[in-house]
Amino acid sequence: MSENETVTCIVDGKAYHVDEGLYLADLSTAIRQRVKRDYPKAKVTDFICGHHLLKYRLANVDAMINSDLKQSQKINRKLTRAMQSDDYEITDVNETLTNSLTVGERVADNVARFGGSWGFIGIFVFVLIAWMLVNGLQLFGVHFDHFPFILLNLVLSCISAIQAPIIMMSQNRSADRDRMAAENDYHVNLKSEHELRILHAKLDHLSQNQIPHTLEIEKLQIEILSEIRSELAELRDQPK
Ligand SMILES: [Zn+2]
């Protein structure tokens, strides 16, 4: 290429010096496609002047910003919808169970708690031994239940017959508590998973679109700056 070689800009058809613009081959793919959309006959050997090139570059930046904005708005809408679609109300298990407690259930709980303690075993063993000693050795001259303690047997069977359903009642209530807690957990997990999925989409969008686009815009700035710099150098070198 000679010093005075002139080329024609594909947009306005005017003659320019080679330094005043770029060949389509030197443009980035996105901008080249943008030019080709307006001028379908454009070839890679065609030239575009700096002034028109700037318009295409700005249009390209605008398009990137717009598409990023649309995409993040879409994801944000999804996230908002997911947050609002919370149709399940988390129940306070303890409060619900305490409020619905009847007197019978309260007694059952206390009996079951006492029946399952060392205190109960101690008292029970003491009563058994005392009963047998009193009746076997005829202490204090009292003996209402001779060996083999048939009355004691009857009392023991009665106690166990009553204790079993009381313990079952208490167990049913703890099973209710577990079921309610599990239901709460399930719904909370479901909701968290859904939100996590959308957050993932948001992060993906950031790392796959927004950051590369930002870098691309930065690159464009550097390109324009270097062009300005070379133009300045040219002006300085021109003979006065
Ligand atoms: Zn031009």
PDB file of C-alpha atoms and ligand atoms in Angstrom:
ATOM      1  CA  MET A   1       0.000   0.000   0.000  1.00  0.00           C
ATOM      2  CA  SER A   2       1.335   3.379  -0.949  1.00  0.00           C
ATOM      3  CA  GLU A   3       1.221   6.397   1.290  1.00  0.00           C
ATOM      4  CA  ASN A   4      -1.469   8.144  -0.692  1.00  0.00           C
ATOM      5  CA  GLU A   5      -3.710   5.194  -1.286  1.00  0.00           C
ATOM      6  CA  THR A   6      -7.347   6.195  -0.993  1.00  0.00           C
ATOM      7  CA  VAL A   7     -10.298   3.931  -0.384  1.00  0.00           C
ATOM      8  CA  THR A   8     -14.040   4.536  -0.526  1.00  0.00           C
ATOM      9  CA  CYS A   9     -16.212   4.202   2.546  1.00  0.00           C
ATOM     10  CA  ILE A  10     -18.926   1.616   2.036  1.00  0.00           C
ATOM     11  CA  VAL A  11     -21.507   3.855   3.751  1.00  0.00           C
ATOM     12  CA  ASP A  12     -21.248   7.200   2.020  1.00  0.00           C
ATOM     13  CA  GLY A  13     -19.044   6.297  -0.951  1.00  0.00           C
ATOM     14  CA  LYS A  14     -16.573   9.127  -0.289  1.00  0.00           C
ATOM     15  CA  ALA A  15     -12.817   8.723  -0.645  1.00  0.00           C
ATOM     16  CA  TYR A  16     -10.748   8.402   2.517  1.00  0.00           C
ATOM     17  CA  HIS A  17      -7.171   7.769   3.392  1.00  0.00           C
ATOM     18  CA  VAL A  18      -6.492   4.212   4.587  1.00  0.00           C
ATOM     19  CA  ASP A  19      -5.664   5.494   8.079  1.00  0.00           C
ATOM     20  CA  GLU A  20      -9.073   7.099   8.464  1.00  0.00           C
ATOM     21  CA  GLY A  21     -10.968   3.865   8.956  1.00  0.00           C
ATOM     22  CA  LEU A  22     -10.798   0.090   8.929  1.00  0.00           C
ATOM     23  CA  TYR A  23     -11.349  -2.769   6.509  1.00  0.00           C
ATOM     24  CA  LEU A  24     -14.308  -4.984   7.355  1.00  0.00           C
ATOM     25  CA  ALA A  25     -11.899  -7.866   7.852  1.00  0.00           C
ATOM     26  CA  ASP A  26     -10.382  -6.022  10.820  1.00  0.00           C
ATOM     27  CA  LEU A  27     -13.706  -5.514  12.571  1.00  0.00           C
ATOM     28  CA  SER A  28     -15.086  -7.753  15.257  1.00  0.00           C
ATOM     29  CA  THR A  29     -17.634 -10.295  14.068  1.00  0.00           C
ATOM     30  CA  ALA A  30     -20.608  -8.616  15.729  1.00  0.00           C
ATOM     31  CA  ILE A  31     -19.893  -5.225  14.174  1.00  0.00           C
ATOM     32  CA  ARG A  32     -19.110  -6.754  10.771  1.00  0.00           C
ATOM     33  CA  GLN A  33     -22.456  -8.543  10.832  1.00  0.00           C
ATOM     34  CA  ARG A  34     -24.149  -5.298  11.764  1.00  0.00           C
ATOM     35  CA  VAL A  35     -22.579  -3.580   8.719  1.00  0.00           C
ATOM     36  CA  LYS A  36     -23.489  -6.504   6.478  1.00  0.00           C
ATOM     37  CA  ARG A  37     -27.098  -6.308   7.651  1.00  0.00           C
ATOM     38  CA  ASP A  38     -27.295  -2.732   6.283  1.00  0.00           C
ATOM     39  CA  TYR A  39     -25.120  -3.406   3.226  1.00  0.00           C
ATOM     40  CA  PRO A  40     -25.648  -7.019   2.183  1.00  0.00           C
ATOM     41  CA  LYS A  41     -23.161  -6.682  -0.690  1.00  0.00           C
ATOM     42  CA  ALA A  42     -20.294  -5.696   1.635  1.00  0.00           C
ATOM     43  CA  LYS A  43     -17.191  -7.851   1.415  1.00  0.00           C
ATOM     44  CA  VAL A  44     -14.361  -8.230   3.922  1.00  0.00           C
ATOM     45  CA  THR A  45     -12.130  -6.194   1.629  1.00  0.00           C
ATOM     46  CA  ASP A  46     -14.482  -3.207   1.844  1.00  0.00           C
ATOM     47  CA  PHE A  47     -13.586  -0.155   3.853  1.00  0.00           C
ATOM     48  CA  ILE A  48     -15.510   1.855   6.415  1.00  0.00           C
ATOM     49  CA  CYS A  49     -14.499   5.307   7.640  1.00  0.00           C
ATOM     50  CA  GLY A  50     -13.966   6.040  11.318  1.00  0.00           C
ATOM     51  CA  HIS A  51     -17.011   8.254  11.589  1.00  0.00           C
ATOM     52  CA  HIS A  52     -19.455   5.613  10.354  1.00  0.00           C
ATOM     53  CA  LEU A  53     -17.629   2.856  12.165  1.00  0.00           C
ATOM     54  CA  LEU A  54     -18.223   4.670  15.457  1.00  0.00           C
ATOM     55  CA  LYS A  55     -21.961   4.605  14.823  1.00  0.00           C
ATOM     56  CA  TYR A  56     -21.904   0.855  14.293  1.00  0.00           C
ATOM     57  CA  ARG A  57     -19.775   0.350  17.387  1.00  0.00           C
ATOM     58  CA  LEU A  58     -22.135   2.391  19.543  1.00  0.00           C
ATOM     59  CA  ALA A  59     -25.125   0.502  18.135  1.00  0.00           C
ATOM     60  CA  ASN A  60     -23.383  -2.743  19.015  1.00  0.00           C
ATOM     61  CA  VAL A  61     -22.727  -1.586  22.604  1.00  0.00           C
ATOM     62  CA  ASP A  62     -26.352  -0.474  22.906  1.00  0.00           C
ATOM     63  CA  ALA A  63     -27.566  -3.858  21.723  1.00  0.00           C
ATOM     64  CA  MET A  64     -25.357  -5.674  24.248  1.00  0.00           C
ATOM     65  CA  ILE A  65     -26.524  -3.491  27.126  1.00  0.00           C
ATOM     66  CA  ASN A  66     -30.153  -3.926  26.124  1.00  0.00           C
ATOM     67  CA  SER A  67     -29.974  -7.680  25.817  1.00  0.00           C
ATOM     68  CA  ASP A  68     -28.216  -7.943  29.198  1.00  0.00           C
ATOM     69  CA  LEU A  69     -30.819  -5.723  30.787  1.00  0.00           C
ATOM     70  CA  LYS A  70     -33.686  -7.751  29.322  1.00  0.00           C
ATOM     71  CA  GLN A  71     -32.131 -11.004  30.452  1.00  0.00           C
ATOM     72  CA  SER A  72     -31.546  -9.844  34.016  1.00  0.00           C
ATOM     73  CA  GLN A  73     -35.035  -8.372  34.210  1.00  0.00           C
ATOM     74  CA  LYS A  74     -36.425 -11.725  33.118  1.00  0.00           C
ATOM     75  CA  ILE A  75     -34.469 -13.558  35.800  1.00  0.00           C
ATOM     76  CA  ASN A  76     -35.429 -11.001  38.440  1.00  0.00           C
ATOM     77  CA  ARG A  77     -39.100 -11.375  37.546  1.00  0.00           C
ATOM     78  CA  LYS A  78     -38.771 -15.132  37.906  1.00  0.00           C
ATOM     79  CA  LEU A  79     -37.120 -14.729  41.290  1.00  0.00           C
ATOM     80  CA  THR A  80     -39.793 -12.309  42.497  1.00  0.00           C
ATOM     81  CA  ARG A  81     -42.522 -14.666  41.359  1.00  0.00           C
ATOM     82  CA  ALA A  82     -40.862 -17.556  43.163  1.00  0.00           C
ATOM     83  CA  MET A  83     -40.628 -15.490  46.343  1.00  0.00           C
ATOM     84  CA  GLN A  84     -44.267 -14.459  46.126  1.00  0.00           C
ATOM     85  CA  SER A  85     -45.660 -17.856  45.215  1.00  0.00           C
ATOM     86  CA  ASP A  86     -45.224 -18.919  48.786  1.00  0.00           C
ATOM     87  CA  ASP A  87     -48.627 -20.515  49.250  1.00  0.00           C
ATOM     88  CA  TYR A  88     -47.558 -22.758  52.085  1.00  0.00           C
ATOM     89  CA  GLU A  89     -47.527 -21.260  55.545  1.00  0.00           C
ATOM     90  CA  ILE A  90     -44.884 -22.614  57.897  1.00  0.00           C
ATOM     91  CA  THR A  91     -46.617 -23.742  61.073  1.00  0.00           C
ATOM     92  CA  ASP A  92     -45.015 -23.355  64.456  1.00  0.00           C
ATOM     93  CA  VAL A  93     -45.094 -26.985  65.553  1.00  0.00           C
ATOM     94  CA  ASN A  94     -44.709 -26.340  69.261  1.00  0.00           C
ATOM     95  CA  GLU A  95     -47.310 -23.613  69.376  1.00  0.00           C
ATOM     96  CA  THR A  96     -49.863 -25.594  67.380  1.00  0.00           C
ATOM     97  CA  LEU A  97     -49.461 -28.672  69.528  1.00  0.00           C
ATOM     98  CA  THR A  98     -49.513 -26.757  72.810  1.00  0.00           C
ATOM     99  CA  ASN A  99     -52.656 -24.869  71.805  1.00  0.00           C
ATOM    100  CA  SER A 100     -54.507 -28.025  70.799  1.00  0.00           C
ATOM    101  CA  LEU A 101     -53.566 -29.815  74.014  1.00  0.00           C
ATOM    102  CA  THR A 102     -56.543 -31.197  75.969  1.00  0.00           C
ATOM    103  CA  VAL A 103     -56.464 -31.903  79.706  1.00  0.00           C
ATOM    104  CA  GLY A 104     -56.401 -35.652  79.029  1.00  0.00           C
ATOM    105  CA  GLU A 105     -53.432 -35.288  76.681  1.00  0.00           C
ATOM    106  CA  ARG A 106     -51.590 -33.114  79.171  1.00  0.00           C
ATOM    107  CA  VAL A 107     -52.114 -35.743  81.885  1.00  0.00           C
ATOM    108  CA  ALA A 108     -51.061 -38.497  79.470  1.00  0.00           C
ATOM    109  CA  ASP A 109     -47.840 -36.610  78.697  1.00  0.00           C
ATOM    110  CA  ASN A 110     -47.037 -36.178  82.376  1.00  0.00           C
ATOM    111  CA  VAL A 111     -47.861 -39.796  83.237  1.00  0.00           C
ATOM    112  CA  ALA A 112     -45.735 -41.055  80.355  1.00  0.00           C
ATOM    113  CA  ARG A 113     -42.881 -38.772  81.435  1.00  0.00           C
ATOM    114  CA  PHE A 114     -43.084 -40.004  85.034  1.00  0.00           C
ATOM    115  CA  GLY A 115     -43.575 -43.662  83.969  1.00  0.00           C
ATOM    116  CA  GLY A 116     -40.348 -43.513  81.980  1.00  0.00           C
ATOM    117  CA  SER A 117     -38.144 -42.217  84.786  1.00  0.00           C
ATOM    118  CA  TRP A 118     -35.830 -43.784  87.368  1.00  0.00           C
ATOM    119  CA  GLY A 119     -37.948 -42.177  90.080  1.00  0.00           C
ATOM    120  CA  PHE A 120     -40.926 -44.290  89.027  1.00  0.00           C
ATOM    121  CA  ILE A 121     -38.840 -47.475  88.995  1.00  0.00           C
ATOM    122  CA  GLY A 122     -37.445 -46.696  92.477  1.00  0.00           C
ATOM    123  CA  ILE A 123     -40.855 -46.017  93.990  1.00  0.00           C
ATOM    124  CA  PHE A 124     -42.330 -49.069  92.269  1.00  0.00           C
ATOM    125  CA  VAL A 125     -39.614 -51.416  93.531  1.00  0.00           C
ATOM    126  CA  PHE A 126     -39.968 -49.947  97.037  1.00  0.00           C
ATOM    127  CA  VAL A 127     -43.765 -50.483  97.026  1.00  0.00           C
ATOM    128  CA  LEU A 128     -43.368 -54.079  95.744  1.00  0.00           C
ATOM    129  CA  ILE A 129     -40.819 -54.996  98.396  1.00  0.00           C
ATOM    130  CA  ALA A 130     -42.822 -53.311 101.153  1.00  0.00           C
ATOM    131  CA  TRP A 131     -46.006 -55.131 100.078  1.00  0.00           C
ATOM    132  CA  MET A 132     -44.255 -58.492 100.061  1.00  0.00           C
ATOM    133  CA  LEU A 133     -42.502 -57.879 103.396  1.00  0.00           C
ATOM    134  CA  VAL A 134     -45.652 -56.662 105.101  1.00  0.00           C
ATOM    135  CA  ASN A 135     -47.719 -59.598 103.894  1.00  0.00           C
ATOM    136  CA  GLY A 136     -45.019 -62.308 103.906  1.00  0.00           C
ATOM    137  CA  LEU A 137     -43.547 -61.603 107.332  1.00  0.00           C
ATOM    138  CA  GLN A 138     -46.858 -60.325 108.720  1.00  0.00           C
ATOM    139  CA  LEU A 139     -45.186 -57.171 110.042  1.00  0.00           C
ATOM    140  CA  PHE A 140     -47.378 -54.899 112.154  1.00  0.00           C
ATOM    141  CA  GLY A 141     -49.845 -57.809 112.360  1.00  0.00           C
ATOM    142  CA  VAL A 142     -51.317 -56.843 108.934  1.00  0.00           C
ATOM    143  CA  HIS A 143     -51.668 -59.476 106.194  1.00  0.00           C
ATOM    144  CA  PHE A 144     -54.323 -58.653 103.618  1.00  0.00           C
ATOM    145  CA  ASP A 145     -52.608 -60.520 100.786  1.00  0.00           C
ATOM    146  CA  HIS A 146     -51.109 -63.923 101.530  1.00  0.00           C
ATOM    147  CA  PHE A 147     -48.390 -65.637  99.519  1.00  0.00           C
ATOM    148  CA  PRO A 148     -48.402 -65.844  96.423  1.00  0.00           C
ATOM    149  CA  PHE A 149     -49.760 -62.247  96.521  1.00  0.00           C
ATOM    150  CA  ILE A 150     -52.757 -62.589  94.236  1.00  0.00           C
ATOM    151  CA  LEU A 151     -54.021 -59.106  95.058  1.00  0.00           C
ATOM    152  CA  LEU A 152     -50.592 -57.662  94.174  1.00  0.00           C
ATOM    153  CA  ASN A 153     -50.815 -59.466  90.814  1.00  0.00           C
ATOM    154  CA  LEU A 154     -54.196 -57.924  90.152  1.00  0.00           C
ATOM    155  CA  VAL A 155     -52.955 -54.433  91.052  1.00  0.00           C
ATOM    156  CA  LEU A 156     -49.893 -54.841  88.819  1.00  0.00           C
ATOM    157  CA  SER A 157     -51.990 -56.012  85.843  1.00  0.00           C
ATOM    158  CA  CYS A 158     -54.334 -53.072  86.329  1.00  0.00           C
ATOM    159  CA  ILE A 159     -51.453 -50.596  86.391  1.00  0.00           C
ATOM    160  CA  SER A 160     -49.884 -52.005  83.219  1.00  0.00           C
ATOM    161  CA  ALA A 161     -53.266 -52.182  81.487  1.00  0.00           C
ATOM    162  CA  ILE A 162     -53.828 -48.469  82.093  1.00  0.00           C
ATOM    163  CA  GLN A 163     -50.221 -47.412  81.484  1.00  0.00           C
ATOM    164  CA  ALA A 164     -49.980 -48.905  77.988  1.00  0.00           C
ATOM    165  CA  PRO A 165     -52.705 -46.769  76.363  1.00  0.00           C
ATOM    166  CA  ILE A 166     -51.445 -43.665  78.188  1.00  0.00           C
ATOM    167  CA  ILE A 167     -47.947 -44.167  76.742  1.00  0.00           C
ATOM    168  CA  MET A 168     -49.463 -44.809  73.295  1.00  0.00           C
ATOM    169  CA  MET A 169     -51.389 -41.529  73.525  1.00  0.00           C
ATOM    170  CA  SER A 170     -48.187 -39.674  74.284  1.00  0.00           C
ATOM    171  CA  GLN A 171     -46.389 -41.441  71.456  1.00  0.00           C
ATOM    172  CA  ASN A 172     -49.127 -40.501  68.988  1.00  0.00           C
ATOM    173  CA  ARG A 173     -48.635 -36.901  69.937  1.00  0.00           C
ATOM    174  CA  SER A 174     -44.889 -37.048  69.362  1.00  0.00           C
ATOM    175  CA  ALA A 175     -45.565 -38.754  66.012  1.00  0.00           C
ATOM    176  CA  ASP A 176     -47.865 -35.819  65.145  1.00  0.00           C
ATOM    177  CA  ARG A 177     -45.090 -33.418  66.036  1.00  0.00           C
ATOM    178  CA  ASP A 178     -42.614 -35.270  63.813  1.00  0.00           C
ATOM    179  CA  ARG A 179     -45.057 -35.329  60.915  1.00  0.00           C
ATOM    180  CA  MET A 180     -45.702 -31.582  61.147  1.00  0.00           C
ATOM    181  CA  ALA A 181     -41.989 -30.814  61.394  1.00  0.00           C
ATOM    182  CA  ALA A 182     -41.254 -33.026  58.397  1.00  0.00           C
ATOM    183  CA  GLU A 183     -43.980 -31.308  56.380  1.00  0.00           C
ATOM    184  CA  ASN A 184     -42.501 -27.908  57.235  1.00  0.00           C
ATOM    185  CA  ASP A 185     -39.034 -29.076  56.268  1.00  0.00           C
ATOM    186  CA  TYR A 186     -40.247 -30.470  52.979  1.00  0.00           C
ATOM    187  CA  HIS A 187     -41.875 -27.215  51.918  1.00  0.00           C
ATOM    188  CA  VAL A 188     -38.936 -25.100  53.030  1.00  0.00           C
ATOM    189  CA  ASN A 189     -36.561 -27.354  51.100  1.00  0.00           C
ATOM    190  CA  LEU A 190     -38.721 -27.191  47.998  1.00  0.00           C
ATOM    191  CA  LYS A 191     -38.797 -23.419  48.103  1.00  0.00           C
ATOM    192  CA  SER A 192     -35.053 -23.105  48.764  1.00  0.00           C
ATOM    193  CA  GLU A 193     -34.270 -25.389  45.871  1.00  0.00           C
ATOM    194  CA  HIS A 194     -36.414 -23.358  43.512  1.00  0.00           C
ATOM    195  CA  GLU A 195     -34.803 -20.102  44.602  1.00  0.00           C
ATOM    196  CA  LEU A 196     -31.356 -21.630  44.375  1.00  0.00           C
ATOM    197  CA  ARG A 197     -32.040 -22.687  40.804  1.00  0.00           C
ATOM    198  CA  ILE A 198     -32.977 -19.127  39.844  1.00  0.00           C
ATOM    199  CA  LEU A 199     -29.926 -17.729  41.632  1.00  0.00           C
ATOM    200  CA  HIS A 200     -27.814 -20.152  39.612  1.00  0.00           C
ATOM    201  CA  ALA A 201     -29.389 -18.822  36.437  1.00  0.00           C
ATOM    202  CA  LYS A 202     -28.593 -15.307  37.594  1.00  0.00           C
ATOM    203  CA  LEU A 203     -24.956 -16.158  38.263  1.00  0.00           C
ATOM    204  CA  ASP A 204     -24.686 -17.965  34.935  1.00  0.00           C
ATOM    205  CA  HIS A 205     -26.074 -14.922  33.189  1.00  0.00           C
ATOM    206  CA  LEU A 206     -23.555 -12.709  34.964  1.00  0.00           C
ATOM    207  CA  SER A 207     -20.554 -14.859  34.158  1.00  0.00           C
ATOM    208  CA  GLN A 208     -21.543 -15.907  30.641  1.00  0.00           C
ATOM    209  CA  ASN A 209     -23.051 -12.707  29.264  1.00  0.00           C
ATOM    210  CA  GLN A 210     -22.627  -9.643  31.346  1.00  0.00           C
ATOM    211  CA  ILE A 211     -18.924  -9.956  32.205  1.00  0.00           C
ATOM    212  CA  PRO A 212     -17.822 -10.839  28.635  1.00  0.00           C
ATOM    213  CA  HIS A 213     -19.922  -7.952  27.340  1.00  0.00           C
ATOM    214  CA  THR A 214     -18.313  -5.564  29.790  1.00  0.00           C
ATOM    215  CA  LEU A 215     -14.893  -6.753  28.685  1.00  0.00           C
ATOM    216  CA  GLU A 216     -15.883  -6.309  25.067  1.00  0.00           C
ATOM    217  CA  ILE A 217     -16.972  -2.732  25.740  1.00  0.00           C
ATOM    218  CA  GLU A 218     -13.678  -2.092  27.482  1.00  0.00           C
ATOM    219  CA  LYS A 219     -11.806  -3.474  24.509  1.00  0.00           C
ATOM    220  CA  LEU A 220     -13.747  -1.147  22.248  1.00  0.00           C
ATOM    221  CA  GLN A 221     -12.769   1.797  24.426  1.00  0.00           C
ATOM    222  CA  ILE A 222      -9.121   0.841  24.189  1.00  0.00           C
ATOM    223  CA  GLU A 223      -9.408   0.500  20.413  1.00  0.00           C
ATOM    224  CA  ILE A 224     -10.966   3.946  20.089  1.00  0.00           C
ATOM    225  CA  LEU A 225      -8.363   5.425  22.420  1.00  0.00           C
ATOM    226  CA  SER A 226      -5.513   3.967  20.401  1.00  0.00           C
ATOM    227  CA  GLU A 227      -7.054   5.323  17.216  1.00  0.00           C
ATOM    228  CA  ILE A 228      -7.242   8.772  18.770  1.00  0.00           C
ATOM    229  CA  ARG A 229      -3.650   8.406  19.869  1.00  0.00           C
ATOM    230  CA  SER A 230      -2.393   7.531  16.404  1.00  0.00           C
ATOM    231  CA  GLU A 231      -4.383  10.421  14.916  1.00  0.00           C
ATOM    232  CA  LEU A 232      -2.768  12.757  17.422  1.00  0.00           C
ATOM    233  CA  ALA A 233       0.678  11.436  16.536  1.00  0.00           C
ATOM    234  CA  GLU A 234      -0.085  12.015  12.873  1.00  0.00           C
ATOM    235  CA  LEU A 235      -1.149  15.588  13.538  1.00  0.00           C
ATOM    236  CA  ARG A 236       2.046  16.198  15.470  1.00  0.00           C
ATOM    237  CA  ASP A 237       4.182  14.800  12.623  1.00  0.00           C
ATOM    238  CA  GLN A 238       2.519  16.937   9.978  1.00  0.00           C
ATOM    239  CA  PRO A 239       4.806  19.678   8.638  1.00  0.00           C
ATOM    240  CA  LYS A 240       3.679  23.119   9.730  1.00  0.00           C
TER     241      LYS A 240
HETATM  242 ZN    ZN B   1     -18.055   6.782   5.945  1.00  0.00          ZN
END
